[in-house]
Amino acid sequence: MTELSVDRRELEGIVLLYPRGFINAHTVRLFEGEIQKALDEGRYRIVVSGAGLKYIASAGLGAIMGVVEEIRTNGGDIRLADLNETVRNIFDILGFNHLYRIFPSEIEAILSFREGGETGSPPA
Amino acid sequence: MTELSVDRRELEGIVLLYPRGFINAHTVRLFEGEIQKALDEGRYRIVVSGAGLKYIASAGLGAIMGVVEEIRTNGGDIRLADLNETVRNIFDILGFNHLYRIFPSEIEAILSFREGGETGSPPA
Amino acid sequence: MSGRRPALVLRVPSRTEYLAAIRDVTRRMAELAGFDGGEADQLALAVDEAATNVIEHAYHGAADRRVEVRLDVRGDELRVEVVDDGEGVDPRAVPQVDLRRYASERRTGGLGMHLMGRIMDSVTFRRTAGGNVCCMVKRRPAAGSGAAP
Amino acid sequence: MSGRRPALVLRVPSRTEYLAAIRDVTRRMAELAGFDGGEADQLALAVDEAATNVIEHAYHGAADRRVEVRLDVRGDELRVEVVDDGEGVDPRAVPQVDLRRYASERRTGGLGMHLMGRIMDSVTFRRTAGGNVCCMVKRRPAAGSGAAP
Ligand SMILES: Nc1ncnc2c1ncn2[C@@H]1O[C@H](COP(=O)(O)OP(=O)(O)O)[C@@H](O)[C@H]1O
Ligand SMILES: Nc1ncnc2c1ncn2[C@@H]1O[C@H](COP(=O)(O)OP(=O)(O)O)[C@@H](O)[C@H]1O
């Protein structure tokens, strides 16, 4: 019944975030806080791994939107992976698939940072 | 979000039932149906393995009560195992721990049928 | 709830398929009141029994009536009211629980009320102009704070 | 709901901690209406956005007001109304979604309304004596039957 938990791992200098549950106006602070912590540590490579994410409301999308410029300015990127169909649909509906790189699996998102494509220009 | 599912296995001639979710006035038919199926097959050794059971309302307790006599008359028993604290509390509150044999784990419930104690007299 | 609107009100048809929604909101409110998951499940069970009784006894199974559940946190207690406009509870009809007779006579009546009484700190029934009210109160855990609505 | 009582009514305080209860009952009702789990989540998301807007815009964050959600299955559609008695929606204030500006100006306004419109088949706002009503309708899956309340 917990509304949202956000676990965190690190791999190859990349911060992996695992939101489980629902991101909305009530829970978004927790999600934002985890992103902000990474930025405070100077870590600008972030993967949001969404296998446990049931839905993300506009408040959550706004949270990502609010940091992406700072992240990219610092040569990093925030990428998404392993989204279920519902969440993937939300991103598609809003055209966010043009603003963010979304990967089928976490490992692909991690490997994508090796390509030297850190400067997170949106995918073609 | 499914309210109740009841999986079934068989081992050493014992029918193991795995209710997952909530047994109440709405879902009790499903639970009753699985018990009845065992009886129709002439199987009178039943273990209700409750690891996935969130709660059981009086309708569910009534369902067990309604068949225990037939089961015991036929030399079998219906025993409970692996109840979480909430469900275990419900049984204790109602004094059902005096009417039914309740085991910490499924394997203990299964082995208990080897003792030759099939005639399901309630525990001392 | 005498003088003050309850925080959460849920009104559903008198059908058992809506017990799940009643359970959901009860658990949410219990958690907001500081109860842990297991306690929230027990509280939800007590409310499930009360609502089931309304459907079965106050409405005799009629599916087109209304069940209202009101949940509120007041100071150090969680208060739940289950309201119907059907037949009221006749206290004399409420059977005493007799465990010995359960086994020998397959009697199961009275378990629901008994459970409600054991889970909650108090269960009272009253008739009001707005309907029959089953009021159940449970003291919150000491550590609990949170949703004072 | 014009002439007929909705099946399920939930009334909660205007606080985001009650969005979870709104989500729960919306998903339950969506499932009773025959939607699958993913569709139920999307519907719950649309209702979450509408209720969040009531808290943030109609009530400007005041925590002591009321949000009412009414859910009903009518023939082949699920109908949701989110009702407040705060400031009504000014259609001119609703921004058009401009994705290019999101990225360059960090604009995020308008996403909620846009999502609601994309998830539901229709979203309409009206003022009534009983308050401001955001009415959202979604056609049920063809196979779906079940809770005609
Ligand atoms: N809401 C109610 N309205 C009218 N009568 C009720 C109500 N709740 C309980 N009762 C009466 O109390 C009796 C005991 O209820 P309960 O303990 O839940 O057992 P059961 O529902 O199995 O009979 C019922 O049989 C009924 O006569
Ligand atoms: N229930 C409401 N009451 C009043 N105004 C509203 C309501 N819902 C939306 N609005 C207006 O529409 C705008 C767009 O809402 P939305 O798309 O959800 O984005 P956001 O809430 O991020 O601004 C709001 O900024 C507000 O001006």
XYZ file of C-alpha atoms and ligand atoms in Angstrom:
600
model
C 0.000 0.000 0.000
C 3.008 2.296 0.227
C 2.445 4.935 -2.379
C 6.033 5.369 -3.488
C 9.492 4.169 -2.611
C 12.647 5.084 -4.521
C 15.615 2.746 -4.217
C 19.011 3.786 -5.517
C 22.048 1.964 -6.872
C 25.243 3.072 -8.532
C 27.008 1.409 -11.409
C 29.865 2.723 -13.544
C 29.307 6.139 -12.027
C 25.697 6.105 -13.104
C 22.944 6.671 -10.551
C 20.112 4.182 -11.004
C 16.790 5.131 -9.448
C 14.029 2.583 -8.895
C 10.716 4.258 -8.192
C 8.122 1.746 -7.028
C 4.491 2.800 -6.908
C 2.835 6.022 -7.950
C 4.427 9.382 -8.623
C 1.890 12.178 -8.271
C 1.505 15.551 -6.571
C 1.658 13.866 -3.175
C 4.707 11.680 -3.655
C 6.746 13.730 -6.102
C 8.911 15.333 -3.390
C 10.468 11.958 -2.615
C 11.288 11.363 -6.275
C 12.618 14.908 -6.744
C 14.681 14.534 -3.585
C 16.488 11.478 -4.936
C 17.292 13.222 -8.195
C 18.449 16.317 -6.359
C 20.721 14.242 -4.135
C 22.476 12.893 -7.212
C 22.948 16.397 -8.586
C 24.258 17.650 -5.251
C 26.892 14.920 -5.446
C 27.829 16.098 -8.918
C 26.402 12.973 -10.547
C 24.779 13.865 -13.806
C 24.267 10.448 -15.329
C 20.938 9.164 -14.136
C 18.785 6.242 -15.200
C 15.219 6.028 -13.955
C 14.446 2.331 -14.039
C 10.695 2.048 -14.044
C 9.796 -1.633 -13.697
C 7.979 -0.900 -10.427
C 6.413 2.361 -11.541
C 2.622 2.118 -11.825
C 2.030 5.612 -13.087
C 3.678 8.999 -13.221
C 1.432 12.060 -13.142
C 2.299 15.451 -14.589
C 3.882 16.484 -11.297
C 6.472 13.754 -11.803
C 7.040 14.652 -15.433
C 7.504 18.234 -14.307
C 10.142 17.103 -11.821
C 12.183 15.507 -14.600
C 11.614 18.491 -16.843
C 12.802 20.795 -14.096
C 16.280 19.261 -13.874
C 17.036 18.067 -17.380
C 18.600 21.338 -18.481
C 20.999 21.488 -15.541
C 21.895 17.854 -16.106
C 22.586 18.268 -19.804
C 24.450 21.514 -19.297
C 26.773 19.518 -17.082
C 27.376 16.956 -19.770
C 25.063 14.333 -18.307
C 21.623 13.010 -19.053
C 18.573 11.519 -17.394
C 17.375 8.427 -19.240
C 14.479 6.058 -18.747
C 14.326 2.297 -18.876
C 12.046 -0.646 -18.323
C 8.788 1.310 -18.337
C 5.585 -0.694 -18.300
C 3.091 -0.142 -21.073
C 0.961 2.299 -19.094
C 3.864 4.559 -18.244
C 5.372 4.209 -21.698
C 2.003 5.304 -23.112
C 2.022 8.390 -20.934
C 5.426 9.366 -22.256
C 4.322 8.738 -25.818
C 1.043 10.613 -25.421
C 2.941 13.672 -24.262
C 5.633 13.366 -26.917
C 8.239 12.912 -24.192
C 9.773 10.131 -26.228
C 11.150 12.996 -28.330
C 12.644 14.770 -25.332
C 14.123 11.794 -23.489
C 15.918 8.620 -24.411
C 13.858 5.653 -23.328
C 15.324 2.127 -23.328
C 13.575 -1.227 -23.146
C 15.910 -2.411 -20.390
C 18.090 -0.945 -17.703
C 21.232 -2.502 -19.129
C 20.702 -0.794 -22.462
C 20.259 2.533 -20.706
C 23.493 1.967 -18.775
C 25.441 0.941 -21.862
C 24.142 3.952 -23.765
C 26.273 6.177 -21.548
C 29.374 4.389 -22.878
C 28.648 5.520 -26.392
C 29.988 8.906 -25.414
C 26.531 10.248 -26.062
C 26.419 11.852 -22.654
C 25.356 15.175 -23.952
C 21.804 14.247 -23.804
C 20.448 15.501 -27.038
C 17.083 13.915 -27.553
C 17.024 10.938 -29.880
C 16.459 11.601 -33.561
C -5.827 -5.597 -7.406
C -7.424 -9.016 -7.898
C -9.433 -9.622 -4.770
C -8.848 -13.343 -4.483
C -7.212 -16.180 -6.343
C -6.977 -19.756 -5.096
C -4.213 -21.936 -6.522
C -4.209 -25.657 -5.895
C -1.515 -28.339 -5.648
C -1.504 -31.952 -4.616
C 1.113 -33.751 -2.586
C 0.962 -37.175 -0.972
C -2.754 -37.238 -1.640
C -3.216 -33.994 0.226
C -4.930 -31.049 -1.479
C -3.037 -27.810 -0.844
C -5.017 -24.611 -1.368
C -3.285 -21.236 -1.713
C -5.740 -18.401 -1.285
C -4.168 -15.077 -2.272
C -5.923 -11.853 -1.333
C -9.098 -11.295 0.637
C -11.806 -13.789 1.527
C -15.059 -12.024 2.306
C -18.747 -12.216 1.395
C -17.899 -11.278 -2.196
C -15.081 -13.710 -2.861
C -16.043 -16.626 -0.613
C -17.743 -18.581 -3.430
C -14.399 -19.071 -5.135
C -12.804 -20.385 -1.956
C -15.782 -22.624 -1.174
C -15.747 -23.913 -4.744
C -12.152 -25.110 -4.443
C -12.880 -26.910 -1.201
C -16.015 -28.454 -2.643
C -14.074 -29.663 -5.678
C -11.716 -31.579 -3.401
C -14.629 -33.168 -1.554
C -16.326 -34.103 -4.821
C -13.145 -35.942 -5.749
C -13.247 -37.770 -2.441
C -10.204 -35.945 -1.139
C -10.611 -35.221 2.536
C -7.111 -34.156 3.477
C -6.873 -30.444 2.873
C -4.299 -27.843 3.857
C -5.130 -24.158 3.454
C -1.753 -22.512 3.037
C -2.272 -18.872 3.870
C 0.958 -17.022 3.082
C -0.866 -14.902 0.515
C -4.033 -14.423 2.533
C -4.513 -10.816 3.658
C -7.679 -11.379 5.634
C -10.517 -13.823 6.024
C -13.910 -12.461 7.052
C -16.603 -14.402 8.845
C -18.040 -15.562 5.527
C -14.790 -17.424 4.882
C -14.655 -18.857 8.383
C -18.231 -20.006 7.870
C -17.208 -21.763 4.672
C -14.610 -23.818 6.539
C -17.034 -24.456 9.371
C -19.621 -25.659 6.915
C -17.494 -28.517 5.591
C -15.373 -29.588 8.529
C -17.912 -32.104 9.811
C -18.224 -33.863 6.463
C -14.465 -33.912 6.126
C -13.835 -35.356 9.567
C -16.664 -37.866 9.246
C -14.804 -39.145 6.207
C -11.611 -39.566 8.180
C -9.921 -36.468 6.852
C -9.219 -32.976 8.120
C -8.821 -29.383 6.977
C -5.716 -27.807 8.463
C -4.189 -24.368 8.224
C -0.624 -23.282 7.679
C 1.591 -20.275 7.147
C -0.944 -17.679 8.297
C 0.296 -14.123 8.636
C -0.097 -12.396 11.953
C -3.328 -10.631 11.025
C -5.062 -13.807 9.939
C -3.619 -15.794 12.815
C -5.017 -13.134 15.169
C -8.454 -13.528 13.659
C -8.366 -17.259 14.308
C -7.169 -16.712 17.858
C -9.728 -13.999 18.588
C -12.506 -16.366 17.588
C -11.033 -19.316 19.420
C -10.690 -21.193 16.141
C -7.261 -22.317 17.210
C -9.205 -24.745 19.422
C -11.290 -26.041 16.527
C -8.582 -26.374 13.881
C -4.996 -27.434 13.759
C -2.856 -24.531 12.656
C 0.802 -25.011 11.670
C 3.581 -22.478 11.294
C 4.562 -23.883 7.897
C 2.977 -25.822 5.071
C 5.436 -28.680 5.398
C 4.494 -29.221 9.022
C 0.831 -29.343 8.080
C 1.590 -31.909 5.371
C 3.697 -34.060 7.659
C 1.013 -33.926 10.344
C -1.170 -36.107 8.148
C 1.471 -38.855 8.350
C 1.076 -39.112 12.083
C -2.067 -41.074 11.486
C -3.915 -38.258 13.143
C -6.261 -37.888 10.198
C -9.334 -37.983 12.305
C -9.220 -34.331 12.815
C -9.962 -33.946 16.431
C -9.031 -30.446 17.443
C -5.641 -30.072 19.105
C -5.500 -30.379 22.852
C -20.668 12.631 13.048
C -22.283 14.884 15.563
C -21.427 18.430 14.686
C -18.537 17.976 12.356
C -18.142 16.576 8.894
C -16.121 13.375 8.689
C -12.926 13.558 6.654
C -13.714 10.820 4.195
C -17.118 9.680 3.003
C -17.668 6.803 0.589
C -21.114 5.899 -0.715
C -21.600 2.726 -2.762
C -24.456 0.466 -3.876
C -25.451 -2.378 -1.556
C -23.511 -5.000 -3.505
C -20.643 -7.116 -2.280
C -18.490 -6.193 -5.287
C -18.113 -2.748 -3.706
C -16.656 -4.164 -0.487
C -13.239 -3.889 -2.135
C -13.566 -0.114 -2.460
C -14.661 0.096 1.175
C -11.643 -1.978 2.156
C -9.285 0.227 0.128
C -10.380 3.521 1.649
C -10.462 2.071 5.156
C -6.893 0.848 4.826
C -5.765 4.206 3.418
C -7.386 6.093 6.254
C -5.982 3.672 8.814
C -2.503 4.222 7.437
C -2.955 7.987 7.448
C -3.997 7.617 11.101
C -0.713 5.861 11.879
C -1.766 2.197 11.998
C 0.635 -0.313 10.471
C -0.271 -2.609 7.586
C -1.504 -5.499 9.697
C -3.631 -3.247 11.893
C -5.019 -1.531 8.806
C -6.042 -4.941 7.438
C -7.819 -5.793 10.687
C -9.658 -2.475 10.710
C -10.645 -3.044 7.089
C -11.943 -6.470 8.071
C -14.156 -4.993 10.807
C -15.593 -2.471 8.334
C -16.042 -5.224 5.737
C -18.105 -7.199 8.278
C -20.232 -4.167 9.145
C -20.896 -3.362 5.483
C -21.624 -7.002 4.674
C -24.165 -7.032 7.501
C -25.849 -3.959 6.055
C -26.155 -5.673 2.679
C -27.343 -8.988 4.103
C -29.435 -7.965 7.088
C -30.433 -4.303 6.804
C -31.229 -4.636 3.085
C -31.826 -8.394 2.907
C -29.667 -8.634 -0.170
C -31.363 -5.873 -2.181
C -28.737 -4.560 -4.605
C -30.116 -1.082 -5.291
C -29.755 0.492 -1.863
C -26.869 2.574 -0.541
C -24.134 1.902 1.999
C -22.236 4.884 3.332
C -18.919 4.658 5.127
C -17.573 7.676 7.015
C -13.999 7.698 8.250
C -12.486 10.273 10.504
C -9.465 10.831 12.683
C -10.363 12.664 15.865
C -7.552 13.328 18.208
C -6.243 9.985 19.300
C -8.859 7.802 17.647
C -10.004 6.550 14.278
C -13.767 6.601 13.981
C -15.733 4.688 11.368
C -19.449 4.918 10.767
C -21.304 2.537 8.479
C -24.707 3.941 7.617
C -27.772 2.401 5.979
C -31.430 3.338 5.618
C -32.752 -0.186 5.873
C -33.969 -2.300 8.718
C -32.264 -1.441 11.965
C -30.365 -3.855 14.132
C -32.485 -5.614 16.705
C -30.087 -6.135 19.603
C -32.064 -9.185 20.702
C -31.427 -10.799 17.310
C -27.683 -10.631 17.753
C -26.597 -14.101 18.789
C -24.091 -14.718 21.500
C -21.017 -16.469 20.253
C -20.897 -20.039 21.528
C -17.857 -21.768 20.196
C -18.882 -25.240 21.321
C -22.036 -25.041 19.261
C -20.077 -23.996 16.184
C -18.414 -27.331 15.913
C -21.380 -29.503 16.813
C -24.140 -27.626 15.004
C -22.185 -25.906 12.260
C -23.431 -22.621 13.624
C -21.645 -19.673 12.144
C -23.947 -16.765 12.994
C -22.575 -14.073 15.230
C -18.975 -14.325 14.096
C -19.059 -11.020 12.234
C -20.317 -8.961 15.143
C -17.945 -10.772 17.462
C -14.972 -9.948 15.227
C -16.006 -6.288 14.976
C -16.164 -6.092 18.751
C -12.794 -7.718 19.245
C -10.985 -5.659 16.627
C -12.420 -2.266 17.580
C -12.326 -0.581 20.976
C -16.031 0.126 20.755
C -18.958 -0.736 18.477
C -22.298 0.993 18.947
C -25.500 1.077 16.943
C -27.928 3.971 16.848
C -30.843 5.175 14.745
C -30.745 8.715 13.432
C -32.859 10.715 11.035
C -30.170 10.017 8.450
C -30.341 6.245 8.918
C -28.986 3.456 11.046
C -25.437 4.088 12.141
C -22.914 1.478 13.201
C -20.146 3.466 14.888
C -16.782 1.829 15.486
C -13.872 3.468 17.250
C -10.254 2.401 17.523
C -7.568 4.170 19.492
C -4.620 5.197 17.333
C -1.139 3.887 18.000
C 0.769 6.211 20.311
C 3.369 7.090 17.707
C 0.748 7.857 15.088
C 0.153 11.330 13.916
C -0.578 12.430 10.382
C -3.896 13.172 8.785
C -5.843 15.335 11.102
C -8.277 16.316 8.380
C -25.218 13.206 -12.605
C -28.290 14.636 -14.216
C -31.281 12.777 -12.899
C -29.673 9.703 -11.475
C -27.435 9.039 -8.528
C -23.933 7.909 -9.407
C -22.971 4.453 -8.186
C -19.953 5.448 -6.163
C -19.303 8.755 -4.435
C -16.122 9.562 -2.542
C -15.665 12.816 -0.645
C -12.285 13.707 0.828
C -10.463 16.766 2.155
C -8.506 18.857 -0.349
C -5.168 17.341 0.568
C -2.853 15.384 -1.672
C -2.575 12.532 0.867
C -6.137 11.606 -0.096
C -5.250 11.185 -3.777
C -4.402 7.552 -2.955
C -7.994 6.846 -1.873
C -9.261 8.510 -5.057
C -6.894 6.350 -7.079
C -8.019 3.176 -5.290
C -11.737 3.666 -5.879
C -11.195 4.752 -9.464
C -9.224 1.610 -10.224
C -11.827 -0.577 -8.521
C -14.626 1.014 -10.490
C -12.644 0.780 -13.717
C -12.108 -2.924 -13.116
C -15.786 -3.442 -12.320
C -16.507 -1.686 -15.616
C -14.343 -4.209 -17.458
C -11.121 -2.259 -18.008
C -7.879 -4.179 -17.601
C -5.206 -3.271 -15.053
C -3.220 -0.964 -17.327
C -6.317 0.874 -18.503
C -7.504 1.186 -14.906
C -4.163 2.782 -13.993
C -4.499 5.277 -16.844
C -8.025 6.184 -15.808
C -6.838 6.590 -12.213
C -4.089 8.872 -13.495
C -6.593 11.106 -15.298
C -8.714 11.371 -12.142
C -5.592 12.019 -10.056
C -4.736 14.946 -12.366
C -8.250 16.364 -12.141
C -8.303 16.109 -8.333
C -4.800 17.573 -8.073
C -5.964 20.519 -10.168
C -8.893 21.069 -7.818
C -6.529 21.169 -4.839
C -3.970 23.394 -6.532
C -6.076 25.670 -8.707
C -9.690 25.646 -7.517
C -8.671 25.783 -3.835
C -5.179 27.283 -4.214
C -3.773 24.715 -1.843
C -6.264 25.254 0.989
C -6.408 21.976 2.926
C -9.827 22.284 4.551
C -12.066 22.166 1.476
C -13.761 19.149 -0.071
C -13.139 17.198 -3.259
C -15.894 14.885 -4.430
C -15.413 12.126 -6.973
C -18.431 10.420 -8.519
C -18.003 7.274 -10.542
C -20.663 5.584 -12.577
C -21.069 2.989 -15.263
C -23.742 3.965 -17.732
C -24.347 1.537 -20.518
C -21.158 1.370 -22.498
C -19.245 4.096 -20.709
C -17.502 4.879 -17.454
C -18.272 8.383 -16.255
C -16.240 10.261 -13.668
C -17.097 13.610 -12.182
C -14.681 15.551 -10.018
C -16.524 18.269 -8.120
C -15.322 21.268 -6.130
C -16.874 24.433 -4.749
C -13.844 26.610 -5.339
C -12.769 28.849 -8.147
C -13.999 27.610 -11.491
C -11.818 26.836 -14.457
C -11.188 29.756 -16.734
C -10.900 28.140 -20.154
C -8.641 30.973 -21.313
C -6.195 30.162 -18.525
C -5.691 26.647 -19.794
C -2.414 26.706 -21.682
C -1.966 24.983 -24.981
C 0.631 22.273 -24.844
C 3.737 23.292 -26.753
C 6.322 20.587 -26.510
C 9.128 22.637 -28.017
C 8.792 25.200 -25.274
C 8.955 22.545 -22.578
C 12.514 21.753 -23.343
C 13.748 25.270 -23.902
C 11.807 27.093 -21.197
C 11.248 24.297 -18.698
C 7.542 24.897 -19.096
C 5.448 22.179 -17.544
C 2.030 23.809 -17.266
C -0.765 22.232 -19.211
C 0.497 18.672 -19.030
C -2.226 17.555 -16.627
C -5.117 18.765 -18.722
C -3.455 17.396 -21.829
C -3.091 13.952 -20.245
C -6.713 13.959 -19.090
C -7.827 14.755 -22.617
C -5.693 12.067 -24.169
C -6.668 9.337 -21.734
C -10.408 10.021 -21.671
C -12.793 10.132 -24.610
C -14.186 13.429 -23.396
C -13.441 16.003 -20.708
C -15.894 18.826 -20.052
C -16.158 21.482 -17.374
C -19.390 23.009 -16.166
C -20.627 25.083 -13.276
C -23.670 23.849 -11.385
C -25.457 24.894 -8.218
C -23.630 22.026 -6.520
C -20.204 23.226 -7.596
C -17.760 23.069 -10.464
C -17.873 19.755 -12.242
C -15.118 18.219 -14.336
C -16.825 15.402 -16.216
C -14.717 12.737 -17.896
C -16.076 9.892 -19.956
C -14.374 6.765 -21.255
C -15.970 4.122 -23.432
C -15.830 0.669 -21.873
C -14.005 -2.184 -23.568
C -16.361 -4.149 -25.805
C -16.083 -7.331 -23.754
C -16.717 -5.488 -20.512
C -19.874 -6.021 -18.597
C -20.330 -6.278 -14.858
C -21.217 -3.568 -12.431
C -24.284 -1.842 -13.727
C -25.001 -0.323 -10.361
N -26.568 -3.873 9.952
C -27.467 -4.758 10.484
N -28.796 -4.563 10.344
C -29.681 -5.432 10.869
N -29.338 -6.542 11.552
C -28.034 -6.812 11.733
C -27.024 -5.929 11.204
N -25.829 -6.437 11.556
C -26.091 -7.572 12.237
N -27.398 -7.808 12.357
C -28.029 -8.944 13.093
O -27.037 -9.528 13.912
C -26.853 -10.918 13.570
C -25.398 -11.318 13.742
O -24.579 -10.743 12.744
P -23.153 -11.357 12.429
O -22.436 -11.511 13.727
O -22.447 -10.530 11.431
O -23.420 -12.826 11.888
P -24.184 -13.257 10.558
O -24.174 -12.081 9.631
O -23.384 -14.399 10.044
O -25.563 -13.652 10.980
C -27.372 -11.049 12.160
O -27.792 -12.343 11.868
C -28.521 -10.025 12.171
O -29.672 -10.583 12.725
N -10.031 22.458 -11.360
C -9.500 23.614 -11.821
N -9.939 24.797 -11.324
C -9.419 25.958 -11.770
N -8.452 26.052 -12.715
C -7.975 24.921 -13.243
C -8.459 23.649 -12.836
N -7.818 22.695 -13.537
C -6.964 23.346 -14.347
N -7.043 24.688 -14.194
C -6.263 25.706 -14.948
O -5.695 25.063 -16.071
C -4.251 25.171 -16.051
C -3.614 23.915 -16.640
O -3.755 22.819 -15.759
P -2.795 21.565 -15.932
O -2.812 21.171 -17.356
O -3.205 20.537 -14.999
O -1.334 22.084 -15.624
P -0.768 22.672 -14.241
O -1.672 22.192 -13.150
O 0.611 22.099 -14.160
O -0.779 24.173 -14.397
C -3.907 25.449 -14.630
O -2.683 26.105 -14.494
C -5.102 26.263 -14.151
O -4.954 27.615 -14.527
